[in-house]
């Protein structure tokens, strides 16, 4: 079964635009779980422009499913994850200036660094995933670094889906097979939506988890959060 983890960053963005606590990030997270999501994802950035570090601390005791914290493993981020002990940490090579994630790790060039960071998280009992492009070599070295899983960066699949979905999915199937070959789990995320999620899952049904935020929050404006989450879950069956 492929789990759906809902990224609630955009909810925090809306809250931060006006200050106060509307919408309530904690309530939305609980509602997502109540409506069927099997996980909650947050991505705290150094400038805290959406999810704040303290949000992560307040969310931890409220999450009853899996809690996934993603981000660039700078010292402050590492300390936060070790403090709250999330179910999973996803390492993403974001710079502070990036609006959103736009590439995966070069796991070959960063092998020593990633091995050290992954070892720290795994020693604390935290499952560790590495955000990578759909490249078998990057998957192989993520496994060598000790990662429990990789998360495939799916924007190239999404951008190529309309023109030729068979061509767009091909490198992802290859990377997914590599993950299985090297004995690590498989997540996916970035720009997946109701338009393209089902086809992705049909071709890679051994996916452990998809992490989706922007599209879910956008769809919820029209369909409501409950119905939206159920529609996404239906794509994974």
Short mmCIF file of C-alpha atoms in Angstrom, two decimals:
data_model
loop_
_atom_site.label_atom_id
_atom_site.label_comp_id
_atom_site.label_asym_id
_atom_site.label_seq_id
_atom_site.Cartn_x
_atom_site.Cartn_y
_atom_site.Cartn_z
CA UNK A 1 0.00 0.00 0.00
CA UNK A 2 1.32 3.43 -0.95
CA UNK A 3 0.78 5.99 1.80
CA UNK A 4 -0.32 9.57 1.20
CA UNK A 5 1.54 12.17 3.24
CA UNK A 6 0.03 15.65 3.04
CA UNK A 7 2.47 18.56 3.05
CA UNK A 8 0.85 21.41 4.99
CA UNK A 9 3.38 24.14 4.18
CA UNK A 10 0.90 26.08 2.05
CA UNK A 11 -1.52 26.23 4.97
CA UNK A 12 1.20 27.88 7.02
CA UNK A 13 1.95 30.28 4.15
CA UNK A 14 -1.67 31.45 4.20
CA UNK A 15 -1.61 31.85 7.97
CA UNK A 16 1.62 33.82 7.90
CA UNK A 17 0.26 36.22 5.29
CA UNK A 18 -2.03 37.81 7.88
CA UNK A 19 -0.46 36.83 11.17
CA UNK A 20 -2.52 35.25 13.92
CA UNK A 21 -3.56 31.63 13.73
CA UNK A 22 -6.04 31.42 10.86
CA UNK A 23 -5.95 28.87 9.32
CA UNK A 24 -4.87 26.74 12.25
CA UNK A 25 -1.98 24.54 11.10
CA UNK A 26 -2.45 22.07 13.96
CA UNK A 27 -6.15 21.61 13.21
CA UNK A 28 -5.54 21.17 9.49
CA UNK A 29 -2.96 18.47 10.21
CA UNK A 30 -5.43 16.64 12.46
CA UNK A 31 -8.18 17.03 9.85
CA UNK A 32 -5.94 15.58 7.12
CA UNK A 33 -5.39 12.49 9.27
CA UNK A 34 -9.08 12.27 10.11
CA UNK A 35 -9.96 12.40 6.41
CA UNK A 36 -7.64 9.48 5.64
CA UNK A 37 -4.10 10.80 5.08
CA UNK A 38 -1.51 8.37 6.39
CA UNK A 39 1.12 11.01 7.10
CA UNK A 40 1.89 14.69 7.51
CA UNK A 41 4.90 16.38 5.89
CA UNK A 42 6.44 19.73 6.79
CA UNK A 43 9.42 21.55 5.31
CA UNK A 44 10.74 24.21 7.72
CA UNK A 45 13.10 26.61 5.97
CA UNK A 46 15.59 28.89 7.74
CA UNK A 47 13.52 32.02 7.06
CA UNK A 48 10.36 30.28 8.38
CA UNK A 49 8.31 31.75 5.57
CA UNK A 50 5.76 28.97 5.92
CA UNK A 51 6.21 26.21 8.51
CA UNK A 52 8.02 27.57 11.54
CA UNK A 53 10.37 25.58 13.70
CA UNK A 54 7.98 25.94 16.62
CA UNK A 55 5.14 24.58 14.46
CA UNK A 56 7.15 21.39 14.15
CA UNK A 57 7.46 21.12 17.91
CA UNK A 58 3.75 21.73 18.43
CA UNK A 59 2.75 19.31 15.69
CA UNK A 60 4.77 16.38 17.01
CA UNK A 61 2.42 15.33 19.85
CA UNK A 62 -0.63 15.91 17.64
CA UNK A 63 0.38 13.64 14.77
CA UNK A 64 -1.08 10.15 15.11
CA UNK A 65 0.13 8.84 11.73
CA UNK A 66 3.62 9.28 10.26
CA UNK A 67 5.42 12.59 10.65
CA UNK A 68 7.90 13.48 7.90
CA UNK A 69 10.19 16.50 8.26
CA UNK A 70 12.04 17.51 5.10
CA UNK A 71 14.74 20.06 4.57
CA UNK A 72 18.39 20.90 4.08
CA UNK A 73 20.40 19.33 6.92
CA UNK A 74 22.00 22.49 8.27
CA UNK A 75 22.87 22.36 11.98
CA UNK A 76 19.64 24.01 13.13
CA UNK A 77 17.54 21.59 11.09
CA UNK A 78 19.44 18.56 12.36
CA UNK A 79 18.97 19.70 15.96
CA UNK A 80 15.22 20.17 15.41
CA UNK A 81 14.70 16.70 13.91
CA UNK A 82 16.72 15.04 16.67
CA UNK A 83 14.70 16.98 19.25
CA UNK A 84 11.24 16.01 17.99
CA UNK A 85 12.21 12.55 16.68
CA UNK A 86 9.92 12.44 13.67
CA UNK A 87 9.03 9.16 12.00
CA UNK A 88 11.03 10.15 8.94
CA UNK A 89 13.42 12.86 7.85
CA UNK A 90 13.84 13.65 4.16
CA UNK A 91 17.11 15.34 3.25
CA UNK A 92 16.66 17.98 0.54
CA UNK A 93 19.53 20.08 -0.95
CA UNK A 94 17.71 23.42 -0.83
CA UNK A 95 19.54 26.71 -0.70
CA UNK A 96 18.00 29.43 1.46
CA UNK A 97 17.00 31.44 -1.62
CA UNK A 98 14.98 28.72 -3.31
CA UNK A 99 11.22 29.20 -3.59
CA UNK A 100 10.75 25.43 -3.76
CA UNK A 101 12.85 22.32 -4.22
CA UNK A 102 14.15 21.98 -7.77
CA UNK A 103 16.74 19.18 -7.78
CA UNK A 104 17.93 16.17 -5.88
CA UNK A 105 21.21 15.43 -4.16
CA UNK A 106 24.38 14.54 -5.98
CA UNK A 107 24.88 11.55 -3.72
CA UNK A 108 28.24 10.73 -5.29
CA UNK A 109 29.82 14.12 -4.62
CA UNK A 110 28.19 14.37 -1.17
CA UNK A 111 28.70 10.77 -0.08
CA UNK A 112 30.82 11.56 2.97
CA UNK A 113 28.54 14.35 4.21
CA UNK A 114 25.34 12.35 3.68
CA UNK A 115 26.78 9.23 5.31
CA UNK A 116 27.56 11.24 8.44
CA UNK A 117 24.17 12.98 8.61
CA UNK A 118 22.21 9.81 7.87
CA UNK A 119 24.15 7.98 10.55
CA UNK A 120 23.19 10.59 13.14
CA UNK A 121 19.49 10.30 12.34
CA UNK A 122 19.48 6.52 12.16
CA UNK A 123 21.24 6.31 15.53
CA UNK A 124 18.26 8.22 16.93
CA UNK A 125 15.83 5.73 15.37
CA UNK A 126 14.62 8.11 12.65
CA UNK A 127 13.98 6.67 9.19
CA UNK A 128 15.99 8.66 6.68
CA UNK A 129 15.13 9.39 3.05
CA UNK A 130 17.27 11.23 0.50
CA UNK A 131 15.70 13.45 -2.18
CA UNK A 132 17.19 12.46 -5.55
CA UNK A 133 16.61 12.91 -9.26
CA UNK A 134 15.46 9.90 -11.27
CA UNK A 135 19.03 8.70 -11.79
CA UNK A 136 20.06 5.14 -10.95
CA UNK A 137 23.54 6.26 -9.90
CA UNK A 138 22.12 8.73 -7.41
CA UNK A 139 19.88 6.00 -6.02
CA UNK A 140 22.82 3.60 -5.74
CA UNK A 141 24.92 6.07 -3.77
CA UNK A 142 22.03 7.03 -1.52
CA UNK A 143 21.93 3.37 -0.55
CA UNK A 144 25.71 3.39 -0.02
CA UNK A 145 25.30 6.38 2.28
CA UNK A 146 22.97 4.31 4.45
CA UNK A 147 19.63 5.83 3.48
CA UNK A 148 16.52 3.84 4.32
CA UNK A 149 14.69 5.32 1.34
CA UNK A 150 15.00 7.73 -1.55
CA UNK A 151 12.38 10.24 -2.58
CA UNK A 152 12.25 10.75 -6.33
CA UNK A 153 11.95 14.39 -7.43
CA UNK A 154 8.96 14.14 -9.77
CA UNK A 155 8.76 17.59 -11.40
CA UNK A 156 10.42 16.32 -14.65
CA UNK A 157 7.77 13.60 -14.87
CA UNK A 158 5.00 16.13 -14.32
CA UNK A 159 6.35 18.62 -16.88
CA UNK A 160 6.64 15.90 -19.53
CA UNK A 161 3.39 14.11 -18.73
CA UNK A 162 1.06 15.91 -21.16
CA UNK A 163 3.35 15.58 -24.18
CA UNK A 164 4.39 11.92 -23.71
CA UNK A 165 3.62 10.25 -20.43
CA UNK A 166 5.33 6.97 -21.39
CA UNK A 167 8.58 8.83 -22.07
CA UNK A 168 8.16 10.92 -18.94
CA UNK A 169 7.72 7.92 -16.63
CA UNK A 170 10.55 5.80 -18.06
CA UNK A 171 13.50 7.17 -16.02
CA UNK A 172 11.39 7.01 -12.88
CA UNK A 173 10.60 3.35 -13.40
CA UNK A 174 14.30 2.68 -13.91
CA UNK A 175 15.23 4.58 -10.75
CA UNK A 176 12.47 2.83 -8.82
CA UNK A 177 13.77 -0.56 -9.93
CA UNK A 178 17.26 0.50 -8.84
CA UNK A 179 15.93 1.36 -5.37
CA UNK A 180 14.38 -2.08 -5.14
CA UNK A 181 17.61 -3.68 -6.37
CA UNK A 182 19.67 -1.88 -3.73
CA UNK A 183 17.21 -2.81 -1.00
CA UNK A 184 15.92 0.62 -0.02
CA UNK A 185 12.41 2.05 0.18
CA UNK A 186 10.87 4.44 -2.30
CA UNK A 187 9.02 7.73 -1.89
CA UNK A 188 8.08 10.31 -4.50
CA UNK A 189 7.01 13.92 -4.54
CA UNK A 190 6.88 17.35 -6.14
CA UNK A 191 4.05 18.64 -8.34
CA UNK A 192 2.14 15.35 -8.33
CA UNK A 193 -1.59 15.96 -8.76
CA UNK A 194 -4.90 14.28 -9.54
CA UNK A 195 -4.00 14.59 -13.22
CA UNK A 196 -0.80 12.57 -13.11
CA UNK A 197 -0.65 10.63 -9.84
CA UNK A 198 -2.57 7.51 -10.86
CA UNK A 199 -0.41 6.83 -13.91
CA UNK A 200 2.74 7.27 -11.83
CA UNK A 201 1.52 4.79 -9.24
CA UNK A 202 0.28 2.30 -11.85
CA UNK A 203 3.79 2.12 -13.27
CA UNK A 204 5.52 2.02 -9.87
CA UNK A 205 3.02 0.30 -7.57
CA UNK A 206 5.69 -0.58 -4.99
CA UNK A 207 5.97 3.07 -3.92
CA UNK A 208 6.04 3.38 -0.15
CA UNK A 209 4.82 6.98 0.03
CA UNK A 210 3.94 10.07 -1.96
CA UNK A 211 4.24 13.50 -0.41
CA UNK A 212 1.87 16.09 -1.91
CA UNK A 213 1.09 19.59 -0.72
CA UNK A 214 0.56 22.37 -3.24
CA UNK A 215 -1.90 20.50 -5.47
CA UNK A 216 -3.90 19.15 -2.53
CA UNK A 217 -4.37 22.59 -1.00
CA UNK A 218 -5.31 24.07 -4.40
CA UNK A 219 -7.84 21.30 -5.06
CA UNK A 220 -9.27 21.70 -1.57
CA UNK A 221 -10.27 25.27 -2.41
CA UNK A 222 -12.75 23.82 -4.90
CA UNK A 223 -13.64 20.41 -3.49
CA UNK A 224 -13.02 20.75 0.23
CA UNK A 225 -10.22 19.02 2.11
CA UNK A 226 -12.12 15.84 2.96
CA UNK A 227 -13.15 15.05 -0.62
CA UNK A 228 -9.74 16.08 -1.98
CA UNK A 229 -7.81 13.70 0.24
CA UNK A 230 -10.17 10.86 -0.65
CA UNK A 231 -9.68 11.60 -4.37
CA UNK A 232 -5.90 11.37 -3.96
CA UNK A 233 -6.18 8.17 -1.96
CA UNK A 234 -8.30 6.71 -4.76
CA UNK A 235 -5.40 7.29 -7.18
CA UNK A 236 -3.27 4.95 -5.08
CA UNK A 237 -5.57 1.93 -5.29
#
